[in-house]
XYZ file of C-alpha atoms in Angstrom:
703
model
C -39.550 0.929 -36.722
C -43.808 0.955 -35.617
C -43.731 -2.524 -34.281
C -40.463 -2.151 -32.186
C -41.764 1.434 -30.755
C -44.397 0.136 -28.270
C -41.284 -2.441 -26.922
C -38.818 0.390 -26.215
C -41.530 2.790 -24.813
C -42.393 -0.038 -22.310
C -38.701 -0.847 -21.947
C -37.797 2.852 -20.907
C -41.060 3.034 -18.600
C -39.784 0.235 -16.414
C -35.960 1.412 -16.371
C -36.779 4.645 -15.454
C -39.334 3.029 -12.331
C -36.063 0.787 -11.544
C -34.017 3.881 -11.705
C -36.534 6.043 -9.399
C -36.604 3.323 -6.780
C -32.950 2.731 -6.731
C -32.758 6.866 -6.095
C -35.417 6.882 -3.190
C -33.995 3.911 -1.531
C -30.423 4.633 -2.238
C -29.387 5.111 1.685
C -30.697 1.668 2.246
C -28.939 -0.615 -0.588
C -26.086 -3.131 -0.945
C -25.032 -4.055 -4.050
C -23.976 -8.043 -3.914
C -20.516 -9.078 -5.747
C -22.080 -10.792 -8.526
C -23.741 -7.038 -9.479
C -20.661 -4.939 -9.073
C -19.521 -5.847 -12.757
C -22.682 -4.344 -14.123
C -22.008 -0.855 -12.506
C -18.269 -0.739 -13.405
C -19.608 -0.976 -17.258
C -20.473 2.680 -16.476
C -17.587 4.305 -18.048
C -17.629 1.845 -21.097
C -21.546 2.907 -21.699
C -21.764 6.642 -21.127
C -20.077 8.092 -24.089
C -23.069 6.531 -26.587
C -25.301 9.193 -24.706
C -23.107 11.940 -24.625
C -22.552 11.056 -28.481
C -25.595 10.637 -28.981
C -27.425 14.282 -27.252
C -24.351 16.195 -28.876
C -25.662 14.367 -32.448
C -29.042 14.992 -31.724
C -28.461 18.950 -31.071
C -26.664 18.987 -34.430
C -29.592 17.300 -36.324
C -32.116 20.323 -35.289
C -29.750 22.836 -35.869
C -29.717 21.495 -39.207
C -33.461 20.567 -39.435
C -34.311 23.156 -42.427
C -31.529 20.767 -44.712
C -33.401 17.505 -44.072
C -37.006 16.873 -45.479
C -39.418 17.012 -42.743
C -40.451 12.887 -43.170
C -36.405 12.081 -43.340
C -36.129 13.982 -40.358
C -39.015 12.846 -38.469
C -38.020 8.989 -38.501
C -34.266 9.692 -37.823
C -34.721 12.113 -35.366
C -37.339 9.966 -33.254
C -34.966 6.653 -33.352
C -32.476 8.466 -32.231
C -34.297 9.820 -29.831
C -35.537 6.354 -28.538
C -32.140 5.239 -28.796
C -30.830 8.020 -26.901
C -33.099 7.685 -23.839
C -32.280 4.085 -23.535
C -28.726 4.516 -23.548
C -28.974 7.319 -20.996
C -31.091 5.322 -18.547
C -28.482 2.236 -18.520
C -25.771 4.750 -18.247
C -27.485 6.313 -15.515
C -28.382 2.751 -13.331
C -24.727 1.598 -14.047
C -23.171 4.906 -12.319
C -25.918 4.614 -9.870
C -24.633 0.816 -8.855
C -21.064 1.820 -8.983
C -21.365 4.915 -6.543
C -23.136 2.178 -4.470
C -19.866 0.738 -3.903
C -18.754 3.312 -1.690
C -17.574 6.135 -3.349
C -18.498 9.559 -1.229
C -17.503 13.171 -2.596
C -19.061 16.969 -3.290
C -18.096 15.930 -6.983
C -19.866 12.325 -7.268
C -22.653 13.876 -5.821
C -22.978 16.954 -8.575
C -21.966 14.201 -11.277
C -24.756 11.491 -9.916
C -27.194 13.913 -9.647
C -26.698 15.753 -13.001
C -26.510 11.877 -14.834
C -29.976 11.550 -12.880
C -31.133 14.716 -14.251
C -30.238 13.986 -17.191
C -31.884 10.379 -17.497
C -35.476 11.873 -16.644
C -34.858 14.771 -18.588
C -34.026 12.864 -21.975
C -37.170 10.298 -21.204
C -39.422 13.584 -20.914
C -38.255 14.394 -24.212
C -40.038 10.922 -25.843
C -42.943 11.895 -23.373
C -43.495 15.695 -24.731
C -41.725 14.777 -28.564
C -45.199 16.578 -30.013
C -44.616 19.537 -27.864
C -42.023 20.720 -30.199
C -41.122 23.569 -28.147
C -40.998 21.941 -24.575
C -38.818 19.150 -26.511
C -36.449 22.051 -27.695
C -35.982 23.235 -24.188
C -35.323 19.674 -22.623
C -33.207 19.268 -25.310
C -30.714 22.132 -24.988
C -31.083 21.292 -21.194
C -29.847 18.139 -21.596
C -26.672 19.251 -23.435
C -26.123 21.722 -21.200
C -25.889 18.674 -18.295
C -23.862 16.582 -20.516
C -21.111 18.998 -20.550
C -21.019 19.724 -16.977
C -21.520 16.170 -15.884
C -18.905 15.376 -18.364
C -16.484 18.118 -16.539
C -17.393 16.609 -13.151
C -16.953 12.870 -14.414
C -13.526 13.457 -15.964
C -12.867 15.084 -12.438
C -13.799 12.296 -10.527
C -11.320 9.709 -12.925
C -8.334 12.540 -13.558
C -8.940 15.133 -10.991
C -10.589 18.391 -10.671
C -7.992 19.993 -12.527
C -7.581 17.804 -15.405
C -9.467 19.664 -18.035
C -7.180 23.073 -17.217
C -4.426 21.212 -16.317
C -2.168 21.856 -19.302
C -2.846 25.617 -18.999
C -2.222 25.861 -15.205
C 0.846 23.719 -15.656
C 2.191 26.183 -18.357
C 1.808 28.987 -16.024
C 3.222 27.455 -12.819
C 6.121 29.847 -11.208
C 9.380 28.149 -12.113
C 11.244 26.715 -9.235
C 14.562 27.891 -7.869
C 16.798 26.206 -4.996
C 14.977 28.128 -2.291
C 11.871 26.460 -2.910
C 10.785 23.998 -0.642
C 11.908 20.363 -1.953
C 7.926 19.522 -1.111
C 6.426 22.062 -2.930
C 9.521 21.941 -6.340
C 9.336 17.959 -6.636
C 7.588 16.025 -4.014
C 3.767 17.516 -4.439
C 4.447 17.216 -8.415
C 4.966 13.584 -8.148
C 1.782 12.988 -5.893
C -0.378 15.375 -8.204
C 0.600 13.508 -11.298
C 0.560 9.808 -9.395
C -1.714 10.278 -6.819
C -4.524 13.103 -6.571
C -6.816 11.731 -9.463
C -7.808 8.987 -6.450
C -7.184 10.985 -3.484
C -8.274 14.729 -3.490
C -11.319 16.769 -1.775
C -13.936 14.841 -4.436
C -12.634 11.658 -4.909
C -10.970 10.962 -1.521
C -10.375 7.479 -1.904
C -9.647 5.468 1.378
C -10.681 8.959 3.271
C -7.537 10.026 1.984
C -6.410 13.286 0.027
C -2.832 13.839 -1.079
C -3.606 17.520 -2.525
C -2.135 19.592 0.171
C 0.619 19.125 2.933
C -2.369 19.867 5.736
C -4.831 17.167 4.260
C -1.408 14.769 4.167
C -0.712 15.237 7.435
C -4.245 14.030 8.674
C -3.869 10.892 6.726
C -6.491 8.273 6.032
C -8.722 5.479 6.972
C -5.634 3.432 7.002
C -3.592 6.187 9.066
C -0.526 8.387 8.017
C 0.822 8.549 4.860
C 4.556 8.688 6.133
C 6.650 9.133 9.291
C 9.203 11.650 9.154
C 12.485 10.096 9.682
C 10.643 6.433 9.241
C 10.171 5.653 5.344
C 10.650 1.785 6.277
C 7.165 2.433 8.299
C 5.870 5.066 5.869
C 2.473 3.405 4.351
C 2.866 5.346 0.987
C 5.993 3.756 0.424
C 5.041 0.445 1.283
C 2.086 0.728 -0.319
C 4.071 1.559 -4.042
C 6.955 -1.352 -2.861
C 4.107 -4.071 -3.591
C 3.759 -6.046 -6.270
C 2.229 -4.411 -9.113
C -0.636 -6.800 -9.391
C -1.309 -6.296 -5.548
C -4.510 -5.655 -4.769
C -3.089 -2.636 -2.160
C -0.092 -1.565 -4.719
C -0.438 2.243 -5.104
C -1.346 3.362 -7.561
C -3.656 0.847 -9.386
C -2.308 -1.635 -12.270
C -3.342 0.714 -15.259
C -2.806 3.915 -13.661
C 0.940 6.144 -14.171
C 3.511 4.336 -11.821
C 6.092 5.818 -9.751
C 9.569 5.869 -11.088
C 12.832 4.132 -9.561
C 13.911 7.620 -8.692
C 10.768 9.315 -7.959
C 10.550 6.585 -4.858
C 14.067 7.433 -4.325
C 13.245 11.196 -3.346
C 10.180 10.621 -1.323
C 12.311 7.935 0.509
C 15.011 10.507 1.058
C 12.359 13.046 1.654
C 10.631 11.546 4.409
C 14.152 9.741 5.970
C 15.188 13.422 6.153
C 12.370 14.655 8.271
C 9.140 15.090 5.717
C 9.527 18.811 6.594
C 7.724 20.671 4.070
C 9.691 24.034 4.226
C 13.429 22.651 3.896
C 14.818 23.529 0.417
C 17.722 22.804 -1.701
C 19.895 25.738 -1.019
C 19.224 24.836 2.919
C 20.757 21.332 2.682
C 23.941 20.378 3.032
C 26.275 19.474 0.312
C 26.969 16.069 2.132
C 23.183 15.540 2.335
C 21.814 12.401 -0.113
C 18.363 14.358 -0.185
C 20.455 17.230 -1.938
C 22.710 14.824 -4.006
C 20.029 13.454 -5.217
C 18.243 16.458 -6.341
C 20.945 17.516 -7.763
C 21.727 14.262 -9.895
C 18.025 13.568 -10.965
C 16.317 17.114 -11.255
C 18.208 19.889 -11.338
C 20.623 18.364 -14.010
C 17.781 18.223 -16.041
C 16.503 15.440 -19.060
C 19.704 16.166 -21.390
C 22.284 14.151 -18.909
C 20.047 11.182 -18.470
C 21.670 7.943 -18.268
C 22.237 5.819 -21.714
C 22.694 2.036 -21.551
C 24.271 0.111 -24.253
C 22.846 -3.352 -23.056
C 19.385 -4.986 -24.227
C 16.447 -5.492 -22.270
C 15.565 -8.444 -20.233
C 12.477 -10.661 -21.221
C 9.735 -9.362 -19.012
C 8.829 -13.192 -17.856
C 12.296 -13.888 -16.650
C 11.947 -10.633 -14.623
C 8.738 -12.159 -12.883
C 10.354 -15.863 -12.537
C 13.386 -13.869 -10.981
C 10.606 -12.275 -8.409
C 10.056 -14.135 -5.133
C 8.879 -13.302 -1.437
C 12.446 -12.678 -0.502
C 14.006 -11.109 -3.799
C 12.418 -8.106 -5.973
C 14.026 -7.534 -9.341
C 12.285 -4.418 -11.499
C 13.304 -2.430 -14.075
C 14.677 1.001 -13.582
C 11.583 2.421 -15.276
C 9.810 1.381 -18.269
C 11.925 2.829 -21.034
C 15.205 1.862 -19.356
C 16.683 -1.802 -19.543
C 18.512 -1.222 -16.132
C 17.637 -3.518 -13.362
C 17.463 -2.809 -9.711
C 17.388 -5.726 -7.454
C 16.900 -6.284 -3.822
C 16.735 -9.435 -1.659
C 15.410 -9.835 1.677
C 15.444 -12.099 4.816
C 18.427 -13.031 6.467
C 17.286 -16.105 8.292
C 15.759 -17.509 5.097
C 18.743 -16.439 2.844
C 20.122 -18.774 0.316
C 22.970 -18.360 -1.762
C 20.924 -19.315 -5.050
C 19.152 -15.818 -4.110
C 22.180 -14.024 -5.340
C 23.392 -16.293 -8.072
C 20.347 -16.644 -9.799
C 20.966 -13.160 -10.620
C 23.624 -14.347 -13.202
C 20.819 -14.582 -16.109
C 20.890 -10.883 -15.705
C 24.021 -10.164 -14.443
C 24.349 -7.271 -17.664
C 21.342 -5.155 -16.374
C 21.855 -5.088 -13.156
C 22.706 -1.287 -11.708
C 21.296 -1.412 -8.247
C 22.014 -4.175 -5.842
C 20.477 -4.011 -2.227
C 22.303 -7.315 0.151
C 21.355 -5.414 3.453
C 21.385 -7.497 6.647
C 22.025 -10.663 4.802
C 24.834 -13.416 5.744
C 27.171 -12.877 3.379
C 30.953 -14.713 2.568
C 33.521 -13.651 0.583
C 32.019 -16.063 -2.252
C 29.029 -13.443 -2.510
C 31.095 -10.716 -3.525
C 33.213 -12.699 -5.971
C 29.852 -12.987 -7.899
C 28.678 -9.501 -7.081
C 32.212 -8.607 -8.547
C 30.886 -10.097 -12.305
C 28.237 -7.938 -12.494
C 29.966 -5.671 -14.674
C 27.299 -2.557 -14.598
C 26.575 -2.199 -11.191
C 26.701 1.095 -9.914
C 25.174 0.716 -6.922
C 25.766 -1.579 -3.891
C 24.504 -1.973 -0.367
C 25.837 -4.005 2.221
C 25.180 -2.437 5.204
C 25.131 -4.690 8.128
C 26.434 -7.575 6.688
C 29.293 -9.609 7.830
C 31.805 -8.609 4.646
C 35.018 -8.221 5.640
C 37.926 -6.159 4.133
C 39.516 -8.779 2.147
C 36.352 -9.235 0.396
C 35.896 -6.266 -1.003
C 38.627 -7.029 -2.895
C 36.092 -8.997 -5.655
C 34.926 -5.408 -6.177
C 37.633 -3.585 -7.954
C 35.888 -5.516 -10.945
C 32.788 -3.653 -10.604
C 34.462 -0.515 -12.834
C 30.964 1.410 -13.135
C 30.539 1.564 -9.172
C 29.388 4.513 -8.073
C 27.855 4.502 -4.631
C 29.107 1.557 -1.850
C 27.209 1.472 1.315
C 29.326 -0.421 3.880
C 27.107 0.805 7.180
C 27.213 -1.309 10.645
C 29.994 -3.227 9.201
C 33.309 -4.483 10.525
C 35.301 -3.014 7.675
C 38.198 -0.990 9.094
C 41.061 1.312 6.880
C 42.360 -1.635 5.678
C 39.965 -1.615 2.971
C 40.883 1.138 1.686
C 43.772 -0.477 -0.471
C 40.847 -1.812 -2.119
C 38.492 0.942 -1.997
C 40.996 2.966 -4.029
C 41.366 0.467 -6.867
C 37.382 1.319 -7.335
C 38.369 4.798 -9.931
C 34.261 5.278 -10.565
C 33.860 5.612 -6.735
C 31.721 8.479 -6.448
C 30.149 8.214 -2.620
C 30.687 5.943 0.342
C 28.618 5.303 2.896
C 31.050 4.071 6.603
C 28.867 5.041 9.810
C 29.135 2.894 12.267
C 31.675 0.704 11.216
C 35.582 0.158 13.007
C 36.612 3.758 11.268
C 37.951 6.318 13.526
C 37.911 9.928 12.975
C 41.866 9.879 11.736
C 40.854 6.787 9.470
C 37.867 8.914 8.244
C 40.358 11.935 7.400
C 42.399 9.584 5.472
C 39.381 8.286 3.383
C 38.925 11.506 2.318
C 42.417 12.578 1.350
C 42.917 9.147 -0.242
C 39.549 9.100 -1.901
C 39.425 12.857 -3.292
C 36.670 12.029 -6.232
C 34.082 10.511 -3.701
C 31.471 11.928 -0.762
C 32.212 10.004 2.324
C 29.331 9.751 4.449
C 30.127 9.144 7.895
C 26.340 9.666 9.508
C 25.502 12.199 11.425
C 28.441 13.700 14.070
C 26.501 15.387 17.426
C 28.052 18.513 18.876
C 29.932 17.658 21.728
C 27.843 20.286 23.775
C 24.487 19.044 22.557
C 22.985 16.893 24.185
C 20.293 14.555 22.268
C 17.623 11.916 22.542
C 18.718 8.090 22.516
C 16.219 6.208 20.363
C 13.758 3.810 22.364
C 14.789 -0.001 23.611
C 13.979 -2.383 21.192
C 12.710 -5.875 21.355
C 15.237 -8.614 20.359
C 13.416 -10.968 17.987
C 9.473 -10.248 16.690
C 7.505 -12.757 18.165
C 5.304 -11.647 21.318
C 3.235 -14.936 21.501
C 4.284 -16.415 25.007
C 3.514 -18.759 27.578
C 4.429 -18.194 31.384
C 8.479 -19.166 31.892
C 9.237 -18.124 28.328
C 12.032 -15.448 28.704
C 12.291 -12.385 26.489
C 15.372 -10.110 25.419
C 15.404 -6.118 25.350
C 18.136 -3.951 23.194
C 19.448 -1.260 22.064
C 21.609 0.183 18.795
C 24.068 1.850 21.280
C 26.398 0.558 22.953
C 27.002 1.512 26.843
C 23.062 2.479 27.366
C 21.349 1.066 30.320
C 17.690 -0.429 30.041
C 15.056 0.289 32.802
C 12.180 -1.655 32.597
C 8.929 -2.372 34.683
C 6.601 -5.019 34.032
C 2.925 -3.284 35.860
C 2.363 -1.330 33.008
C 3.994 1.998 35.211
C 5.833 4.443 33.468
C 9.287 3.529 33.853
C 12.436 6.042 35.289
C 15.952 5.703 36.472
C 14.769 3.988 39.381
C 12.918 0.945 37.876
C 14.757 -1.946 37.504
C 17.974 -2.434 35.353
C 17.660 -5.168 32.334
C 20.413 -6.995 32.977
C 19.565 -10.267 30.889
C 16.489 -11.824 29.374
C 13.223 -11.403 31.321
C 11.668 -14.224 32.540
C 7.811 -13.601 31.757
C 4.843 -14.642 34.363
C 1.603 -14.298 32.809
C 0.142 -14.624 36.247
C -3.226 -16.432 34.793
C -4.024 -13.104 32.315
C -4.079 -13.141 29.036
C -1.271 -10.277 28.187
C 1.645 -8.969 29.983
C 2.925 -5.426 29.157
C 6.566 -4.462 29.310
C 7.646 -0.613 29.432
C 10.895 -0.105 28.532
C 13.365 3.176 28.660
C 17.319 3.681 27.948
C 19.696 5.979 29.438
C 23.061 6.854 29.193
C 25.952 9.758 30.396
C 25.330 13.049 28.007
C 22.681 11.965 26.208
C 18.905 12.830 27.225
C 16.188 9.383 28.043
C 14.724 8.039 25.039
C 10.840 7.655 24.903
C 9.084 5.207 26.246
C 8.934 1.425 24.306
C 5.642 -0.401 24.928
C 6.045 -4.668 24.704
C 2.341 -6.214 24.897
C 3.187 -10.126 25.291
C -0.033 -12.212 24.552
C -0.727 -15.936 26.498
C -0.064 -18.340 23.651
C -2.943 -20.717 24.702
C -2.859 -24.281 23.014
C -1.068 -24.884 20.119
C -2.297 -27.404 17.621
C 0.012 -29.980 16.811
C -0.718 -28.681 13.079
C -2.658 -26.013 10.923
C -4.216 -26.452 7.802
C -6.167 -24.040 5.737
C -8.340 -24.702 2.775
C -8.102 -21.636 0.923
C -4.718 -20.164 0.946
C -6.322 -16.442 0.828
C -5.612 -13.620 -1.256
C -2.106 -13.217 -3.170
C -0.910 -15.983 -1.109
C 2.349 -16.327 -3.347
C 2.936 -13.055 -2.193
C 2.655 -12.758 1.673
C 3.546 -16.527 2.236
C 1.210 -19.354 3.246
C -1.506 -18.489 5.812
C -1.824 -21.651 7.539
C 2.083 -20.319 8.587
C 0.857 -16.533 9.216
C -2.005 -17.943 11.145
C 0.311 -19.375 13.730
C 3.729 -17.630 13.169
C 3.740 -16.749 17.094
C 3.736 -12.836 16.168
C 0.366 -10.938 17.001
C 0.110 -7.485 15.643
C -1.818 -4.123 16.101
C -4.873 -4.479 14.432
C -4.619 -1.046 12.603
C -1.469 -2.284 10.974
C -4.283 -4.171 8.922
C -2.815 -2.792 5.362
C 0.383 -4.349 5.844
C -0.636 -7.494 3.673
C 2.539 -10.072 5.024
C 1.043 -9.841 8.732
C -2.243 -11.146 7.368
C -4.139 -13.912 5.796
C -6.449 -12.303 3.917
C -9.692 -13.291 2.538
C -13.007 -12.158 0.451
C -14.324 -14.127 -2.275
C -14.279 -17.526 -0.490
C -13.963 -17.513 3.599
C -11.329 -19.072 6.071
C -11.399 -21.959 7.040
C -9.115 -23.361 9.298
C -8.421 -27.175 10.711
C -6.595 -27.384 13.575
C -4.726 -30.480 14.761
C -4.727 -31.721 18.506
C -4.598 -35.246 18.182
C -1.619 -35.917 19.712
C -1.962 -33.679 22.900
C -5.602 -34.000 22.932
C -5.896 -30.908 25.385
C -9.634 -29.413 27.005
C -10.593 -26.400 24.311
C -13.566 -23.823 25.597
C -12.595 -20.951 23.847
C -11.218 -19.956 20.272
C -9.785 -16.338 19.541
C -9.186 -14.584 16.066
C -7.201 -12.012 15.752
C -7.893 -9.590 13.237
C -7.015 -6.352 11.228
C -9.198 -3.347 11.649
C -9.386 -0.177 8.953
C -8.980 3.005 11.359
C -12.121 4.499 10.423
C -14.560 0.898 9.670
C -17.882 1.724 9.758
C -19.023 -1.865 9.450
C -17.989 -5.504 10.378
C -16.017 -7.151 8.100
C -17.342 -10.520 9.243
C -20.880 -12.455 8.511
C -20.034 -14.877 10.939
C -17.473 -17.292 12.946
C -18.111 -20.982 13.205
C -15.956 -23.616 15.429
C -16.728 -27.203 14.802
C -15.130 -30.168 16.575
C -14.185 -33.611 14.669
C -12.957 -36.951 15.750
C -11.953 -37.698 12.185
C -12.138 -34.906 10.050
C -15.137 -36.245 8.586
C -17.797 -35.793 10.989
C -18.356 -32.057 12.012
C -20.387 -31.058 15.356
C -21.288 -27.360 15.020
C -19.828 -26.000 18.558
C -20.705 -22.165 17.959
C -21.718 -19.525 15.756
C -21.315 -16.183 16.114
C -23.096 -13.608 13.712
C -21.395 -10.889 13.420
C -22.404 -9.214 10.320
C -24.252 -5.857 12.257
C -21.473 -5.701 14.739
C -20.708 -1.762 15.126
C -18.391 -1.931 18.104
C -15.031 -2.329 16.130
C -13.090 -2.893 19.420
C -14.852 -6.166 19.528
C -13.825 -7.553 16.223
C -10.043 -6.655 16.331
C -10.258 -9.735 18.973
C -13.262 -11.896 18.323
C -13.612 -14.412 21.012
C -15.925 -17.560 20.821
C -16.681 -19.358 23.741
C -18.361 -22.988 23.984
C -18.799 -26.185 26.052
C -15.688 -27.351 26.976
C -14.968 -29.756 24.172
C -11.743 -32.951 23.808
C -11.934 -33.541 20.264
C -8.983 -34.197 18.361
C -9.723 -31.446 15.299
C -11.512 -28.158 15.461
C -12.156 -26.288 12.568
C -12.774 -22.153 12.250
C -14.533 -20.773 9.477
C -14.485 -17.048 8.836
C -17.287 -15.578 6.077
C -16.214 -12.450 5.169
C -19.138 -10.110 5.149
C -20.275 -8.406 1.382
C -17.902 -6.260 -0.141
C -15.434 -6.829 2.591
C -12.044 -8.442 3.148
C -11.733 -10.153 6.505
C -8.130 -10.400 7.399
C -6.896 -12.209 10.346
C -2.953 -12.448 12.242
C -3.217 -15.473 14.726
C -5.626 -17.953 15.905
C -5.259 -18.609 19.719
C -7.248 -21.629 21.565
C -7.898 -21.988 25.119
């Protein structure tokens, strides 16, 4: 023991000098990625000094029950061990805070930790001065109590300590309590606010109250009223659990399917924080969800008799065009959604034969289904909810659904079915709700459905008051591609028949006197890199729509082929990076968070090789279209290099652009790299991500 004491004292001295250095130069430091795991060990180590300090307090309180010699040996050894673990935990915590955690709670926790570390070290230096030692000991203990409380607030939310008491005292909700207050806010508080609160606002997002939610975070608004599909919250929740941007993160308590469905329906209804259950119409889906899943209580939860599916089989069935998930961790029921009209294959559906007993929800909206598809659906004996919106299903195809004896909800919106389908719908005895808006059914047909299907709620969509004028929805662009060359044609459209569309090509505001859209518009870029089309919709007895703005970009020179050395982050979910970088669709830089639009790189650089060996054009500029966080403060890119070669072996550097210190975020959205004109056959684009940053690129242009 005596021989090791000088070593401990010297080590403590140097560790505290290093801690002081970190504190003084904190604002100038940037932690490299290889050192970050050390900082993240802070939660693992911090329990040791907490326990040791508490043990030292107990030891000193009962020192009279221990002989003096034994007490001094034990106490001094414990003191050295406490000082050593405390300074290590503090250094690790400081390194962790340098990753970007900023809040008032973090500041308090950090400085209390630093104070405790130096106080315990002072106890070592003043060990022989018992009064000073005792004061420092009990001061450190008080610091541990408060520091631990603030630390728990960082990881579990500021109300973690008193939550059992405060939650028990919450006022009982009734039918007049706003849906947001009664149901949405508690979900967010339970699943989201531990990381998104005033003290620990990850992504500069606070989800503790409606006002701060409305402000959004660095990625924009949390939700868009009437538009759940484009709402960031639901996009993040829908990502695969292992995805870096899935929320809540893996390891945290996840939202259940019924919680997601409630939030989705509430947003679709308008995200009104004041609307209550009592104010909703009986046919409103939001009211039905609350009634079915919340007002009934836990006593009426469904009980399934079939077995759980092996998780590996579920993983195998998931792919970029099909999501297969358990309804909840405690339920064997499975929910399936299939995407991608143009990429659809029959096996996307028939593969579900392996889990056909467990499928209770199936969404096939917008898919090119045939009658045989529904014959397979008829084999899903426990299916409860089926979505066939905007498919080509026929009346006769619905005959297969009679075999679905547990089908409760059927959505046929946007299909060509008419009243002739009634003979099959009547045979589905379990049917409780039917969606038929935008079908071939007239008002008289709807009335007949209501009469013939008394046990089912018939949802026919919104029926406007004949005296009330409504705004039209804006015109839409047919197809997603907005990268063109002069002479290409683009098409505009509208979901409603009989609408006239007026447009301008000179960026002026369109009105009823502007050019009438009759057929495809031939685009002339006139030597510019982009062209803007603005459009507005008109219809008798309707108010005009808002103006749609579509920006089209010059395609430039298209490579004969494009390969990417590193596929990027989670390429199995987002698709191959080479396809993303050359898919003819450019997105607004602020949509960077939506991974399927971007090839993303952090630990490995972007290395893309463009093949022009067949066309062999003259090239003098490369542009990288990137995604930038709305409140980004530093460049995500260290540098960009453009190399040329005629054999893909001997490369010549054409230009290197250093961007590590670039603060103009607009310049980083479309990064232009110009170089002397070249006629090489191959060009290599290298984008090196900045330290601790993720580079997101959605398109490469060559001019």
